Each structure stands twice: as C-alpha cells, then as structure tokens.
mmCIF file of C-alpha atoms in Angstrom:
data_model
loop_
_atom_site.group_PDB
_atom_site.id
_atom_site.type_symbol
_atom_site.label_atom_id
_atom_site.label_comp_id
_atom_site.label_asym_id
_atom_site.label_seq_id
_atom_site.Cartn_x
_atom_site.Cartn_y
_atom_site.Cartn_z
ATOM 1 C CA UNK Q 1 0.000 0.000 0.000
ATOM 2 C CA UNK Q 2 1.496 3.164 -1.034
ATOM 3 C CA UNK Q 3 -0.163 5.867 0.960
ATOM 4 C CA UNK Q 4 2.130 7.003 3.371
ATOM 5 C CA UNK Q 5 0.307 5.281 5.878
ATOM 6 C CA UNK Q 6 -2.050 7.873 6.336
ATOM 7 C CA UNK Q 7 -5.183 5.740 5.558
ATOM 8 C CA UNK Q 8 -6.102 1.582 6.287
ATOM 9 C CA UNK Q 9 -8.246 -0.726 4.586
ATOM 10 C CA UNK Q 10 -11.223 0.507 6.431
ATOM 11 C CA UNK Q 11 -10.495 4.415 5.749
ATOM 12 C CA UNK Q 12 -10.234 3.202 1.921
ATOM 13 C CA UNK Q 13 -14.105 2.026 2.034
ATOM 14 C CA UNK Q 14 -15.098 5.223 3.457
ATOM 15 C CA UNK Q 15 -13.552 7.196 0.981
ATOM 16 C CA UNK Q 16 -15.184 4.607 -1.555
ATOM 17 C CA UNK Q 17 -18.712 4.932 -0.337
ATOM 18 C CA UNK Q 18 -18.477 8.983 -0.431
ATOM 19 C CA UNK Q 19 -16.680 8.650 -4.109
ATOM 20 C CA UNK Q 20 -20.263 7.220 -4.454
ATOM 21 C CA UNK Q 21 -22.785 9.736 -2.816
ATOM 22 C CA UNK Q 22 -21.152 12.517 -0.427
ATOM 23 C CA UNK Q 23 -24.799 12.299 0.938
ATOM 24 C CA UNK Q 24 -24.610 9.192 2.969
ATOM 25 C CA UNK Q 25 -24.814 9.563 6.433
ATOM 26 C CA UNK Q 26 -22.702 8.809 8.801
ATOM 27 C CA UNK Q 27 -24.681 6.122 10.449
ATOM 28 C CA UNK Q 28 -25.269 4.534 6.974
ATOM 29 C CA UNK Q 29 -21.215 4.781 6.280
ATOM 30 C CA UNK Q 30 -20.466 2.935 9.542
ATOM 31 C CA UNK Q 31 -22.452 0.289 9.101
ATOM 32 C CA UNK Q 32 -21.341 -0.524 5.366
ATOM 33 C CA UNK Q 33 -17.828 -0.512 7.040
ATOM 34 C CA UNK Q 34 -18.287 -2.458 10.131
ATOM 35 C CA UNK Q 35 -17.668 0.366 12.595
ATOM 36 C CA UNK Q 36 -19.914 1.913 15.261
ATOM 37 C CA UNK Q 37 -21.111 5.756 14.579
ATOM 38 C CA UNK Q 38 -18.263 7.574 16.530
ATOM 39 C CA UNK Q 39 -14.864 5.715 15.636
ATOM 40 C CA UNK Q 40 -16.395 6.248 11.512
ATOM 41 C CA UNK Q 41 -17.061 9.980 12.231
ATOM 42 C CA UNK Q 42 -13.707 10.419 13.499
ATOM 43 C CA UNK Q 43 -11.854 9.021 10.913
ATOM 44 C CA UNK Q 44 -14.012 11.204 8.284
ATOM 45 C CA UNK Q 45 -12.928 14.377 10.778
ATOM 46 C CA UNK Q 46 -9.149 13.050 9.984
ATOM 47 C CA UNK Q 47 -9.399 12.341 6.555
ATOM 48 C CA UNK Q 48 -10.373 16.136 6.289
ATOM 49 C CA UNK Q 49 -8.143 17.299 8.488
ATOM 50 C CA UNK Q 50 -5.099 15.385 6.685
ATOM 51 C CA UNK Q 51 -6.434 17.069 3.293
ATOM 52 C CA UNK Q 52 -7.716 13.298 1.673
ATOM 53 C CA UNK Q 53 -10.910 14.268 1.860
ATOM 54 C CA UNK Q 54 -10.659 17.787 -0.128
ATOM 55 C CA UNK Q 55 -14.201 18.723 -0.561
ATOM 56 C CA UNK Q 56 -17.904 17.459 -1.124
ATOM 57 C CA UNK Q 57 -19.753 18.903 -3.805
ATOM 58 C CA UNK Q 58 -23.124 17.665 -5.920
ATOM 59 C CA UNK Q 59 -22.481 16.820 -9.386
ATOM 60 C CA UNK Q 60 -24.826 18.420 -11.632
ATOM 61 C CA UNK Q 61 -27.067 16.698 -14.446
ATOM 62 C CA UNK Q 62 -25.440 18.881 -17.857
ATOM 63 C CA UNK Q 63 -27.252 16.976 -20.181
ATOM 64 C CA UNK Q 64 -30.857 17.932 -17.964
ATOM 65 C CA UNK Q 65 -29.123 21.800 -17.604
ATOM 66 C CA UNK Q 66 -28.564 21.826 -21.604
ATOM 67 C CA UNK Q 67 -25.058 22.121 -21.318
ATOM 68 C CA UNK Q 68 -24.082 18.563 -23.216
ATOM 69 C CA UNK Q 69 -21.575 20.241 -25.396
ATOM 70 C CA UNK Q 70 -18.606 19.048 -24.393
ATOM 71 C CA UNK Q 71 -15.107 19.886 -26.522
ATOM 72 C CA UNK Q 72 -11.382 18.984 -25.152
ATOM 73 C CA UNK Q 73 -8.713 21.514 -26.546
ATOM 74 C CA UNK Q 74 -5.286 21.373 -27.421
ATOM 75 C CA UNK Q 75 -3.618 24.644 -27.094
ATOM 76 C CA UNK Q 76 0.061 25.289 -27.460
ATOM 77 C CA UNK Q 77 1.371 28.875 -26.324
ATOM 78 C CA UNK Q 78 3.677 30.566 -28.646
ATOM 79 C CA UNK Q 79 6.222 30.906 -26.148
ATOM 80 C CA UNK Q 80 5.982 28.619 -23.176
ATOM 81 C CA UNK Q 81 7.968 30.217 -20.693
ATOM 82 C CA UNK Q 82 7.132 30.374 -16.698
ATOM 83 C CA UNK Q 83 5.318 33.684 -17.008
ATOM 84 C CA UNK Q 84 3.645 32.708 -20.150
ATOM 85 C CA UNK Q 85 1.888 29.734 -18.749
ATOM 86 C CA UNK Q 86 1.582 31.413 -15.415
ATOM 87 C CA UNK Q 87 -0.577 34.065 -17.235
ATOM 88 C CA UNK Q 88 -2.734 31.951 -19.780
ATOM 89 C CA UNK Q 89 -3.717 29.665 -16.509
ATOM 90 C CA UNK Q 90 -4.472 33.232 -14.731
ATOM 91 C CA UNK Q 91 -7.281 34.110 -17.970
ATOM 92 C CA UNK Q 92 -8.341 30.329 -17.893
ATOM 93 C CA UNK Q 93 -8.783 30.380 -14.515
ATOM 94 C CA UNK Q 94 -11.672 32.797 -14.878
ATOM 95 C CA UNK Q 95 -13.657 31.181 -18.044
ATOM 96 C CA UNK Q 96 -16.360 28.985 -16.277
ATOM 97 C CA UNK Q 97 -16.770 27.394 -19.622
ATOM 98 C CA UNK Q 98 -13.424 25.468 -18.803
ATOM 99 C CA UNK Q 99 -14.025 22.832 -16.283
ATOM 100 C CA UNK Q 100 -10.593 21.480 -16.471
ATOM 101 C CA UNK Q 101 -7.390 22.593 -17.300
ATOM 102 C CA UNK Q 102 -4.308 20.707 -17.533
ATOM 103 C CA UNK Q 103 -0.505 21.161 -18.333
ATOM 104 C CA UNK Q 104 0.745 18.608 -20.629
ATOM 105 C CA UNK Q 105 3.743 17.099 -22.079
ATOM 106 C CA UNK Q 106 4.161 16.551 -25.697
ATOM 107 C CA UNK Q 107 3.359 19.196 -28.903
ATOM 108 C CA UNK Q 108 0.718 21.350 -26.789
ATOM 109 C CA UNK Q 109 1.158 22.918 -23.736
ATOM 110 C CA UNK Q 110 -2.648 22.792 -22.499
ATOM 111 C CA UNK Q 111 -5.034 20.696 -22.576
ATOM 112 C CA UNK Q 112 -8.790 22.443 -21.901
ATOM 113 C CA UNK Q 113 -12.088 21.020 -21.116
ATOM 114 C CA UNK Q 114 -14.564 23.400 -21.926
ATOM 115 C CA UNK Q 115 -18.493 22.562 -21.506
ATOM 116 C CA UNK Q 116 -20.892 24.884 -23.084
ATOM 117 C CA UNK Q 117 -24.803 24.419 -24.844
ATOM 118 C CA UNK Q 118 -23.927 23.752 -28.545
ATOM 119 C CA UNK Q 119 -21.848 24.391 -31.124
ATOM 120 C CA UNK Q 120 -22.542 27.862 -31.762
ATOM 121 C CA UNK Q 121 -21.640 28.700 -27.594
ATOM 122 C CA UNK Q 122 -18.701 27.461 -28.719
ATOM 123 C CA UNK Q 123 -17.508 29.132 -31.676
ATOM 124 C CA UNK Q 124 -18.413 32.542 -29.844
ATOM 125 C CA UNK Q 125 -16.377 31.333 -26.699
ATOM 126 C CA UNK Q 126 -13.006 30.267 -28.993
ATOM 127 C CA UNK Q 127 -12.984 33.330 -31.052
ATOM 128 C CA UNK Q 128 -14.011 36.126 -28.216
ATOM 129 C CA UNK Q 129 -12.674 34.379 -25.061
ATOM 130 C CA UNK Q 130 -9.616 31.973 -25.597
ATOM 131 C CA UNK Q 131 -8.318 33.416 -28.415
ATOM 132 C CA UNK Q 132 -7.829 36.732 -27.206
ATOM 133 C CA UNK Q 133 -5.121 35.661 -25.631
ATOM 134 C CA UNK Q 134 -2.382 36.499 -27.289
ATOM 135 C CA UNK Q 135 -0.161 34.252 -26.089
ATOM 136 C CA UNK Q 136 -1.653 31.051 -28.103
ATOM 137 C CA UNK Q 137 -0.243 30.020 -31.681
ATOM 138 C CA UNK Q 138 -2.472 26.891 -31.985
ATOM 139 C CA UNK Q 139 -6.144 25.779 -30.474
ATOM 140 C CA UNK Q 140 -6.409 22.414 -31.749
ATOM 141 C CA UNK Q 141 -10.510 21.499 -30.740
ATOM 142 C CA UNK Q 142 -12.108 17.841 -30.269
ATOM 143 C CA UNK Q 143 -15.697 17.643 -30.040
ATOM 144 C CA UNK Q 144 -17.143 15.071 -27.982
ATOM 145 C CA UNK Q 145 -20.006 12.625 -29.338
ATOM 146 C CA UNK Q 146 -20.344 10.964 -26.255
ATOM 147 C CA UNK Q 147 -18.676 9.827 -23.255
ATOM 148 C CA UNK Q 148 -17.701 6.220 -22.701
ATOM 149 C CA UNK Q 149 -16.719 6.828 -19.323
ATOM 150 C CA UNK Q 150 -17.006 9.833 -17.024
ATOM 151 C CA UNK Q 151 -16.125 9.750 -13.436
ATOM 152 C CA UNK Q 152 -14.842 11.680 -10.578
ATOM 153 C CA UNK Q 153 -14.007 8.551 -8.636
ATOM 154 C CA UNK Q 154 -10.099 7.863 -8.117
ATOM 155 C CA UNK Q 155 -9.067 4.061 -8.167
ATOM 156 C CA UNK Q 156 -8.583 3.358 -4.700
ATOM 157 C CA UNK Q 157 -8.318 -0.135 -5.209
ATOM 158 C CA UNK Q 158 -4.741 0.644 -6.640
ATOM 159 C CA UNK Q 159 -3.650 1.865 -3.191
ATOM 160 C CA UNK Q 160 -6.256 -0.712 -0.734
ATOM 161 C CA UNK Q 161 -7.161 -4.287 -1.397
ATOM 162 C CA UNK Q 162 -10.740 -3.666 0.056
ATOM 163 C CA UNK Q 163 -11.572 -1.945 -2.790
ATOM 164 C CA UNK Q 164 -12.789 -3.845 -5.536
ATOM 165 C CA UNK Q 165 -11.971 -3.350 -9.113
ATOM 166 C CA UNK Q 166 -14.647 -2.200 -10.987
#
C-alpha cells in the first residue's frame, strides 16, 4: 500500500462509499464498514483534516441543464515560458466554460475542457474568449459525441485491497 500510511483498509471504504454519494450519512457509512457511529465519524474528521478528503460537492445533471456540449482543446502557447503559462492559466482560470485545465507534455502545452450548450456557444467562446489571448499560436478542438466513461471517482483499489476493481 502506497499511501504514506495515512489511511487503512477501512479508511479506503469510506472514501469509496463517499466517491459514491457525499450524501450518505454517517450512520449509513459505519455500518457498510463495520464500525460503530463515533470511531467512523472520526476518521471522516481526519481524513479532512489530513487534506484526503478535499471537498464534497453535488455533481450536476449537464445533459438535464442543456449544457451537453462538451469539446477537449489542445492549445500550445507561442512561447511557453514560466510567465507565459503562469498568465494563460491566470485568464483560464476565470472562463467557467473550462471545467478542467491541464498542463501537458508533448506538442501542446494545455489541454482544456470546456463545456458549453452547442456548437454555436462554442464558436463565440473560442474566437471572443480563448483566443484573445495572445499568447496562443495553436487551439487544436475535439468535439465530444459521447462519453464512454465519465467519473470523478479515483481508483482506490490501486492503493487498498478492500476496494474492488470495478
């Protein structure tokens, strides 16, 4: 197990079961682990306070909220220096349409996420938003036609044997 030691077999299935629904109670958590009410709260309080558990937030319906447009972007900065990338993750930062944002390796610097209603939400958001910044030379766009998987879940059963694989 490679977690510093900082969580056991029985701290994995907690974090499991709230992966699943941040809802559950804590009486309903403790009993799907095998632990009475207190000793389950605690370790949820320590998980928090150690930073494992980072926050608990309700994941939306897009496709019910009419935002099932969904496009991952390539974007390579015409010169990726510190101060560069510093700034173009500074504008990103403030474009709700971009729901992720990642530095990459490879022929682009940045790879986007960007959720919007449809095509045209799109176009208007690439040509007025991201590309005025004038630090990009390339946008390289991938619409998505559907999603084959989509989860916030991490694999815990890579780090506890209690999980199962799914």
């Amino acid at each position: 197990m490679k977690n510093n030691g900082q969580i056991d077999n029985i701290d994995a299935k907690i974090l499991h079961l709230l992966q699943g629904n941040a809802s559950l109670s804590v009486a309903e958590i403790s009993e799907q682990v095998g632990l009475s009410s207190s000793p389950c709260w605690r370790r949820i309080k320590r998980m928090e306070e150690l930073g494992l558990i980072d926050q608990r937030v309700t994941l939306l319906d897009r496709q019910l909220l009419g935002l099932d447009f969904e496009v991952f972007v390539a974007v390579k900065l015409s010169l990726p220096n510190r101060d560069n990338m510093e700034k173009f993750e500074r504008e990103v930062a403030r474009m709700p349409e971009v729901v992720q944002c990642a530095v990459v390796t490879g022929a682009v610097d940045f790879m986007l996420r960007i959720v919007t209603t449809d095509m045209h939400a799109y176009e208007t958001f690439l040509r007025e938003t991201l590309l005025s910044i004038d630090l990009i030379s390339d946008v390289q766009s991938r619409i998505v036609l559907r999603q084959a998987k989509d989860t916030t879940a991490l694999p815990l059963n890579l780090i506890s044997p209690a999980i199962p694989r799914y």
